[in-house]
Coordinates of C-alpha atoms and ligand atoms in Angstrom, one line a residue:
X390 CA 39.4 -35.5 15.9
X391 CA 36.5 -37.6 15.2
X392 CA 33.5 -37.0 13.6
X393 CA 31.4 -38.7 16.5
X394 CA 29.3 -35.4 17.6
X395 CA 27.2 -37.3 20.5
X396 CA 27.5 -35.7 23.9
X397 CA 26.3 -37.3 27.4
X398 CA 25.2 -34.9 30.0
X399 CA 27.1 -35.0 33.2
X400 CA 25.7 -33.7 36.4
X401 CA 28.0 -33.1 39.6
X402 CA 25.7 -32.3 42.6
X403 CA 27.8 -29.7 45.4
X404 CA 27.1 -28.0 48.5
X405 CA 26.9 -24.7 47.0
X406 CA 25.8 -25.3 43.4
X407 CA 25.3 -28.5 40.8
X408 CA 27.5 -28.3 37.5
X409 CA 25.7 -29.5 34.4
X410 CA 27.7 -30.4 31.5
X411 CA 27.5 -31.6 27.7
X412 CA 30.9 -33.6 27.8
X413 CA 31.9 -35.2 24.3
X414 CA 33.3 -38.7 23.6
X415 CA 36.9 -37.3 23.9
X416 CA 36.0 -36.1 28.0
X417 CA 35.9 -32.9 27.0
X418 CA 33.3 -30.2 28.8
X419 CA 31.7 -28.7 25.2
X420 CA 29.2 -26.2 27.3
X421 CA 28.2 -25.8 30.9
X422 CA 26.2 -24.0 33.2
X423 CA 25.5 -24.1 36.8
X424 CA 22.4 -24.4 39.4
X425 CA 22.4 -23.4 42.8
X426 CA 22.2 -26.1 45.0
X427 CA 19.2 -25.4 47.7
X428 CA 19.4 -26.9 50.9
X429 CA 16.3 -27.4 53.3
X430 CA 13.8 -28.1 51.1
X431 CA 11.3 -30.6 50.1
X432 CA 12.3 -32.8 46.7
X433 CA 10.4 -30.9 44.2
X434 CA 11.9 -27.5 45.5
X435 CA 15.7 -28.8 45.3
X436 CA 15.7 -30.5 42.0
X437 CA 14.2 -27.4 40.6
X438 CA 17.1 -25.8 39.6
X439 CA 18.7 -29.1 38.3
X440 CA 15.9 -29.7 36.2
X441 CA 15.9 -26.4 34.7
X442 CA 19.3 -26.3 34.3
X443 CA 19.7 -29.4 32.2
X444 CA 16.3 -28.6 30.0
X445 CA 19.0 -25.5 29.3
X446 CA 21.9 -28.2 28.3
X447 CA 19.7 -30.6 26.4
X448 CA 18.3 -27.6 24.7
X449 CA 21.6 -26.4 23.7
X450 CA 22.8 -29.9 22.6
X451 CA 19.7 -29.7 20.5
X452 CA 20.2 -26.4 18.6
X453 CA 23.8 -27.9 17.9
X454 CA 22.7 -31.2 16.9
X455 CA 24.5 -33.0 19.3
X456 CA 22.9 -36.8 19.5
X457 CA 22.8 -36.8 23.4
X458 CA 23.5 -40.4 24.5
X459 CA 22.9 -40.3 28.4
X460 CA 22.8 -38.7 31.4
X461 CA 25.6 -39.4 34.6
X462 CA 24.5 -37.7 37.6
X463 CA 27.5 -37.7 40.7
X464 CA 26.2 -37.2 44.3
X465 CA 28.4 -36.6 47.6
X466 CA 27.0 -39.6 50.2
X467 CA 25.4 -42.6 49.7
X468 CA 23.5 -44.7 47.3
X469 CA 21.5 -47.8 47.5
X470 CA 22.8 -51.5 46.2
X471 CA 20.5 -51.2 43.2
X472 CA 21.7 -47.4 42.7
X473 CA 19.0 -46.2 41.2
X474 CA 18.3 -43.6 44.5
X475 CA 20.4 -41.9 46.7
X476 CA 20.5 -44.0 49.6
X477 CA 22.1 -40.7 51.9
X478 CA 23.0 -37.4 50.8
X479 CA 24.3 -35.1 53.9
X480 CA 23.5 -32.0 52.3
X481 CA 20.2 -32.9 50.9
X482 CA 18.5 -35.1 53.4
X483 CA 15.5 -34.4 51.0
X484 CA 16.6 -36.8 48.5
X485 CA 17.6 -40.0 50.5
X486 CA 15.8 -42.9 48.8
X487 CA 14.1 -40.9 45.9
X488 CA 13.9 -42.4 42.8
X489 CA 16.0 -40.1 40.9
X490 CA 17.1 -42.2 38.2
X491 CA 13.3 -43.1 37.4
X492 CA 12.5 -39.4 37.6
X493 CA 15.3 -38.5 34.8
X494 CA 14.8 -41.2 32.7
X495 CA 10.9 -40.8 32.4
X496 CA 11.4 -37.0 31.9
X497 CA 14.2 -37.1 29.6
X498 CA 13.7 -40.4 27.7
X499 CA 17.6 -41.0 28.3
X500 CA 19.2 -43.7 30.2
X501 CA 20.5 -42.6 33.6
X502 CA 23.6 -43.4 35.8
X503 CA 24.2 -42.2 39.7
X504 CA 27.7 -42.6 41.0
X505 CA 29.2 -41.3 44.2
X506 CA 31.2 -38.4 43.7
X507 CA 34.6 -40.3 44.7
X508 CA 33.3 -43.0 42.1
X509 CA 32.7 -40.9 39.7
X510 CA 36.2 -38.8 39.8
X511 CA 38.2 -42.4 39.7
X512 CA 36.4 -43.2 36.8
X513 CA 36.9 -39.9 34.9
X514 CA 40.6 -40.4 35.6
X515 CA 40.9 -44.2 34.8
X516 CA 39.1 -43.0 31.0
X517 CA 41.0 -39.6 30.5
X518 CA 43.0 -39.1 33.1
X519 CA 45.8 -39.6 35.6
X520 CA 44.6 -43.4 35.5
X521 CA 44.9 -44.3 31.6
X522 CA 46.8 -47.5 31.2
X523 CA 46.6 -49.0 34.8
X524 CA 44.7 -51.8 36.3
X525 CA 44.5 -50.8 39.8
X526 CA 43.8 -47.7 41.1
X527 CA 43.3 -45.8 44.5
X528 CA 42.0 -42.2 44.2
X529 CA 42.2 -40.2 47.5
X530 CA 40.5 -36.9 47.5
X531 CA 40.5 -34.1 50.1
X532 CA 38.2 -31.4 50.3
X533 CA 35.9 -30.5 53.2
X534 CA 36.1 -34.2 54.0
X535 CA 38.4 -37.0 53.0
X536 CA 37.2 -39.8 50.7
X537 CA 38.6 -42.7 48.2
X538 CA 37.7 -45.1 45.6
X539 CA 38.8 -48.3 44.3
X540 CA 39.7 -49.4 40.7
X541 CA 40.6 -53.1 40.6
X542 CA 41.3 -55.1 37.7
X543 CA 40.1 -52.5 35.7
X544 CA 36.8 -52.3 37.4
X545 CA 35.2 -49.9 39.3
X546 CA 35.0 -51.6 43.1
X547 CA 31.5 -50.8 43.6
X548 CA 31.5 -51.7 47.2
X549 CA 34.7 -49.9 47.5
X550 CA 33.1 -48.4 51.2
X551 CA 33.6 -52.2 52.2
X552 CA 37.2 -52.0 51.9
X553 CA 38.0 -48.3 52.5
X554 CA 35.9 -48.1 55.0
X555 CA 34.3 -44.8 56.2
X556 CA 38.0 -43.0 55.2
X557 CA 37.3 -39.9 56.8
X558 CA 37.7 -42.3 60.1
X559 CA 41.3 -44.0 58.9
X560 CA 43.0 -43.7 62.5
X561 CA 46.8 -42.3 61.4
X562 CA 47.6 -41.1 64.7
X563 CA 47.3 -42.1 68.3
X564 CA 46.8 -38.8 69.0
X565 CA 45.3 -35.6 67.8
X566 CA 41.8 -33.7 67.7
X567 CA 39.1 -35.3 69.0
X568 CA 37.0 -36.5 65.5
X569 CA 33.1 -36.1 64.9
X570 CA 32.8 -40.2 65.6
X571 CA 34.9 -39.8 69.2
X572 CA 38.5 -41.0 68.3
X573 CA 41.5 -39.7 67.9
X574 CA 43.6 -39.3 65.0
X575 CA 41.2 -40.0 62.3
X576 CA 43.0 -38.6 58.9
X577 CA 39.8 -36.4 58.5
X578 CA 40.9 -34.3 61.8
X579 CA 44.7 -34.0 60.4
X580 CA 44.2 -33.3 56.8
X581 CA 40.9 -31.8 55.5
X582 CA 40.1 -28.0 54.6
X583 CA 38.8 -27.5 57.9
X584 CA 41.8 -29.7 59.7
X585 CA 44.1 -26.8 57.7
X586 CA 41.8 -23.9 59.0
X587 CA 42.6 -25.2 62.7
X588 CA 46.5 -25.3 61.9
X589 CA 46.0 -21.4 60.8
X590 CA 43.7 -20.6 63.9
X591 CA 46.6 -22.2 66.3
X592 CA 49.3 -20.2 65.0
X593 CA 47.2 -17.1 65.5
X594 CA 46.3 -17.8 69.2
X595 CA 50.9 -18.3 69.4
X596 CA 50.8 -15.4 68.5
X597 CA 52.7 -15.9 64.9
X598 CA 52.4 -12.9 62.8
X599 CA 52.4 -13.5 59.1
X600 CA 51.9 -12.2 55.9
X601 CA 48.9 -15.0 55.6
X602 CA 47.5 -13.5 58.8
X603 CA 47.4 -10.0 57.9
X604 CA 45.4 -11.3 54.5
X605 CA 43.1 -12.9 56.8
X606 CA 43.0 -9.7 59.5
X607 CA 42.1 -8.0 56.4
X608 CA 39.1 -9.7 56.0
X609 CA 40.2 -12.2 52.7
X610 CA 38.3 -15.2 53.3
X611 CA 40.4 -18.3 53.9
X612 CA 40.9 -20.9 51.4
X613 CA 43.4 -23.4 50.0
X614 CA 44.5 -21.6 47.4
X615 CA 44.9 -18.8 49.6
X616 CA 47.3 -21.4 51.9
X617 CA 49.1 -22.9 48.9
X618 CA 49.5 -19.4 47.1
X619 CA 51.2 -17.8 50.6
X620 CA 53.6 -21.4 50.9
X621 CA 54.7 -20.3 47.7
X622 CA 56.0 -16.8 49.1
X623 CA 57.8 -18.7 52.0
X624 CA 54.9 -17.6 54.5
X625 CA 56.0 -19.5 57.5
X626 CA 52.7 -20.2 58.5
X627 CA 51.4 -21.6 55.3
X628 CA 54.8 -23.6 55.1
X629 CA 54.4 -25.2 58.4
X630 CA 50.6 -26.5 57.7
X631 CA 51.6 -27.9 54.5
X632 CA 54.2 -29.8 56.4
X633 CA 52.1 -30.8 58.7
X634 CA 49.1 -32.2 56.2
X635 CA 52.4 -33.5 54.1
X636 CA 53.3 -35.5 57.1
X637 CA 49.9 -37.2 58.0
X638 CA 49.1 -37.8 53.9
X639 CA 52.2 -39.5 53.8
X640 CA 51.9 -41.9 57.1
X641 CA 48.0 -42.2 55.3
X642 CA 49.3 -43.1 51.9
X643 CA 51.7 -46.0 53.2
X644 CA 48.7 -47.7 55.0
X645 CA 46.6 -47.1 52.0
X646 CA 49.4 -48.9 49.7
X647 CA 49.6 -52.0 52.1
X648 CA 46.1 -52.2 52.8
X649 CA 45.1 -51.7 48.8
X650 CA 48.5 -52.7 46.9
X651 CA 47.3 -50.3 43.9
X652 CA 49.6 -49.2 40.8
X653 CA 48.6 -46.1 40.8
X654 CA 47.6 -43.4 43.7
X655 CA 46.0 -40.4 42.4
X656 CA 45.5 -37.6 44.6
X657 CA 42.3 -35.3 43.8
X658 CA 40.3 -32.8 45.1
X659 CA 41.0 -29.1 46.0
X660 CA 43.6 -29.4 49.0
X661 CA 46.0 -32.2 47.2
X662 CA 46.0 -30.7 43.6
X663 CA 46.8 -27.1 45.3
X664 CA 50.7 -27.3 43.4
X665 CA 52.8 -29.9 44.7
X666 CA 53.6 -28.9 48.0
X667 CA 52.2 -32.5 49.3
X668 CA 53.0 -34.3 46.3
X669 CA 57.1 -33.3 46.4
X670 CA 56.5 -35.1 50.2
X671 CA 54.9 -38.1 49.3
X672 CA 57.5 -38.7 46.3
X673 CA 60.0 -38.5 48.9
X674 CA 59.1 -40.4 51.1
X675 CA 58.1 -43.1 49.0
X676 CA 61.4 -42.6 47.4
X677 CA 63.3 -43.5 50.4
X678 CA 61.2 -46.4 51.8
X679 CA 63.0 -49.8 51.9
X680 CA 59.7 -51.8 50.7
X681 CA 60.3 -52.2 47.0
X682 CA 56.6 -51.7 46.1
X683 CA 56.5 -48.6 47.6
X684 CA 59.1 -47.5 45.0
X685 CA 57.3 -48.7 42.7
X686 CA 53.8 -47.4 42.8
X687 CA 53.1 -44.3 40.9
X688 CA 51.5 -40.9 42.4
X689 CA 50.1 -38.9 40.6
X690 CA 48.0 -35.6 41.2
X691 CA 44.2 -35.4 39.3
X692 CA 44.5 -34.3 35.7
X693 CA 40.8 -33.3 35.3
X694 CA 40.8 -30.7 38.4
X695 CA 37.5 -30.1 39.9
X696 CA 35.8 -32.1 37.0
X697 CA 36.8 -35.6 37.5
X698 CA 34.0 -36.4 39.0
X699 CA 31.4 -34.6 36.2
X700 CA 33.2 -36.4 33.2
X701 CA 33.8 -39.7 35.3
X702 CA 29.6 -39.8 36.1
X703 CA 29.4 -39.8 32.0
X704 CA 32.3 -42.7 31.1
X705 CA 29.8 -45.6 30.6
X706 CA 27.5 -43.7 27.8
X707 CA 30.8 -42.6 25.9
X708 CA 32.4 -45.0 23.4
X709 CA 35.0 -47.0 24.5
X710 CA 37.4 -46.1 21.9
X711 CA 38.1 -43.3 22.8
X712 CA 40.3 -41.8 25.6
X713 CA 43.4 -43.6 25.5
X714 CA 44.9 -40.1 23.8
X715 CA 43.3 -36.9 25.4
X716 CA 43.4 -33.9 23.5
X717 CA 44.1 -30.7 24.6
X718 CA 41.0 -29.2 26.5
X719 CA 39.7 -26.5 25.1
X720 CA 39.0 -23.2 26.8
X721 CA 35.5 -23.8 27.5
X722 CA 35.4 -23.4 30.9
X723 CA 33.1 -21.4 32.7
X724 CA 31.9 -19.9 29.4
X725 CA 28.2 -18.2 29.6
X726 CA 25.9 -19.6 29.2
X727 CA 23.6 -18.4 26.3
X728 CA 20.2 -17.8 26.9
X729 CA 18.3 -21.8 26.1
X730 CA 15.8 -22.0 23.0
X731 CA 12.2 -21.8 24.4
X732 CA 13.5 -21.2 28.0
X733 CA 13.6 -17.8 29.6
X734 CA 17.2 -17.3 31.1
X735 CA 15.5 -16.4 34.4
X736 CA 14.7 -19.7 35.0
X737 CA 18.2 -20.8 35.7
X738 CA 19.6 -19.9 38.8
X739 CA 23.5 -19.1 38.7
X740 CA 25.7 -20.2 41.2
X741 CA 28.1 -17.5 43.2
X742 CA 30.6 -18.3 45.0
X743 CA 29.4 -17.7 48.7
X744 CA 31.8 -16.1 51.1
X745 CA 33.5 -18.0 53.5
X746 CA 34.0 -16.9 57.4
X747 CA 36.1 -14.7 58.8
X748 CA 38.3 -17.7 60.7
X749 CA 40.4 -15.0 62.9
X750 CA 37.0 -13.9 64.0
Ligands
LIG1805 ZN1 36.7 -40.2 63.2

């Protein structure tokens, strides 16, 4: 292990709370805590957990003596060619075109990167992750919407939007649900979170009566891991909307290989790291293609989780050196947080996870 002790704080902004991280020069998360993220409110009022939040990190990385060398910040939208603002953030409308970089640098006399979340995760992967030792990557992510990024050459594509496009809006199918932009078939309608809740909510209205729908009659909130975890009983339900999302991430991964000719695809975010239902699907199927370069590419599932995108937002303050061998992560996840020197613990709000609806409703 080396005796470099500097951290760089890494900030992940969600819709239900920001993560905020001292990550080391290996990747690794040494301490975190977490601030609710506030929706419908002016700047000043939704940066004012973040703020306090990271005054908690840097404090910490102080009492430790942690020489703290930057600070990555990772946003879900938009940001502007000089990316020094958010350009458009869905969830916080408040911050479109603030100067947030400016802000954080003059408070914290530390330089600042933003990145878009998607960004962010490929680079976290490319340093640490499923992406070490290839050239040119595709990350494709799928949460509550789908998204992808671009390495190429080694590079991060910065204008990656150019050439993915708005991905949510890939048409896969002629046919389908109707999306949000008035097509059919977008990938968004046939393989998000909420695309899965609508497989669920048709099997219930057929009249199918599983052990996944007397969970949810009961009142347990639906979720992936909820899907993935009653798959993996054999619930025929589950089994048949895993199929289905298998079938339309496979007829999207083929046009994403001949569009982007990557070596590697890495598949992120909550729905395509849930086991490998999906990924046992795509392997197949690339396995039995008669294009040699789709037997060629590798694809891979996310080896940071749920923080690719919080180490990936911290890559460019972290030496170079290091990252080509990971060690094993420590168990420091989720660990309290202790109370910050000179800052009353009431000042930080903690996140909770917040209930989802009842979808048999
Ligand atoms: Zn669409």
């Amino acid at each position: 292990m080396s005796r470099d002790r500097s951290v760089a704080v890494g900030i992940e902004v969600g819709g239900n709370k920001a993560t905020v991280a001292l990550i080391d020069a290996h990747g690794l998360v040494r301490h975190r805590c977490y601030a609710k993220t506030l929706r419908g409110r002016l700047v000043a009022p939704t940066l004012d957990p973040y703020i306090r939040a990271v005054d908690m990190i840097l404090a910490h990385a102080h009492a430790e003596r942690w020489p703290v060398r930057g600070i990555g910040v990772s946003i879900p939208g938009m940001l502007d060619q000089s990316e020094r603002r958010p350009l458009q953030i869905p969830i916080l409308p408040a911050l479109n075109g603030f100067p947030l970089c400016d802000l954080l640098e003059n408070r914290y006399q530390s330089p600042v990167r933003l990145l878009v979340d998607v960004d962010a995760a490929i680079l976290g992967e490319q340093r640490f992750g499923a992406g070490r030792g290839f050239h040119n990557l595709l990350y494709l992510t799928v949460n509550a919407v789908v998204g992808a990024a671009l390495v190429v050459d080694g590079q991060l594509e910065q204008s990656a939007l150019r050439y993915t496009g708005h991905i949510c809006h890939l048409p896969v199918a002629t046919s389908g649900p109707r999306c949000s932009c008035g097509k059919l078939g977008c990938i968004n309608t046939l393989i998000s979170i909420d695309a899965m809740q609508k497989m669920v909510q048709r099997a219930w209205r057929r009249g199918e009566e599983t052990q996944l729908m007397q969970r949810l009659l009961n009142r347990e909130y639906f979720s992936h891991s909820l899907l993935a975890e009653e798959a993996l009983r054999g619930d025929s339900v589950a089994l048949q909307v895993y199929s289905e999302v298998g079938r339309w991430l496979s007829a999207a991964v083929m046009r994403f290989i001949d569009l982007f000719d990557p070596n590697v695809l890495i598949l992120g975010g909550d729905v395509l790291c849930t086991g490998d239902l999906l990924l046992t699907q795509i392997h197949q199927l690339l396995a039995a293609s008669t294009i040699p370069s789709h037997r060629q590419i590798a694809v891979l599932p996310a080896n940071l989780g749920s923080d690719a995108a919080l180490i990936g937002a911290v890559v460019s303050f972290l030496p170079a050196s290091f990252g080509k061998r990971r060690p094993r992560r420590p168990d420091v996840a989720d660990t309290p947080v202790p109370p910050a020197v000179g800052l009353p613990e009431r000042q930080i709000i903690y996140w909770k996870p917040e209930p989802v609806r009842d979808i048999l409703a």
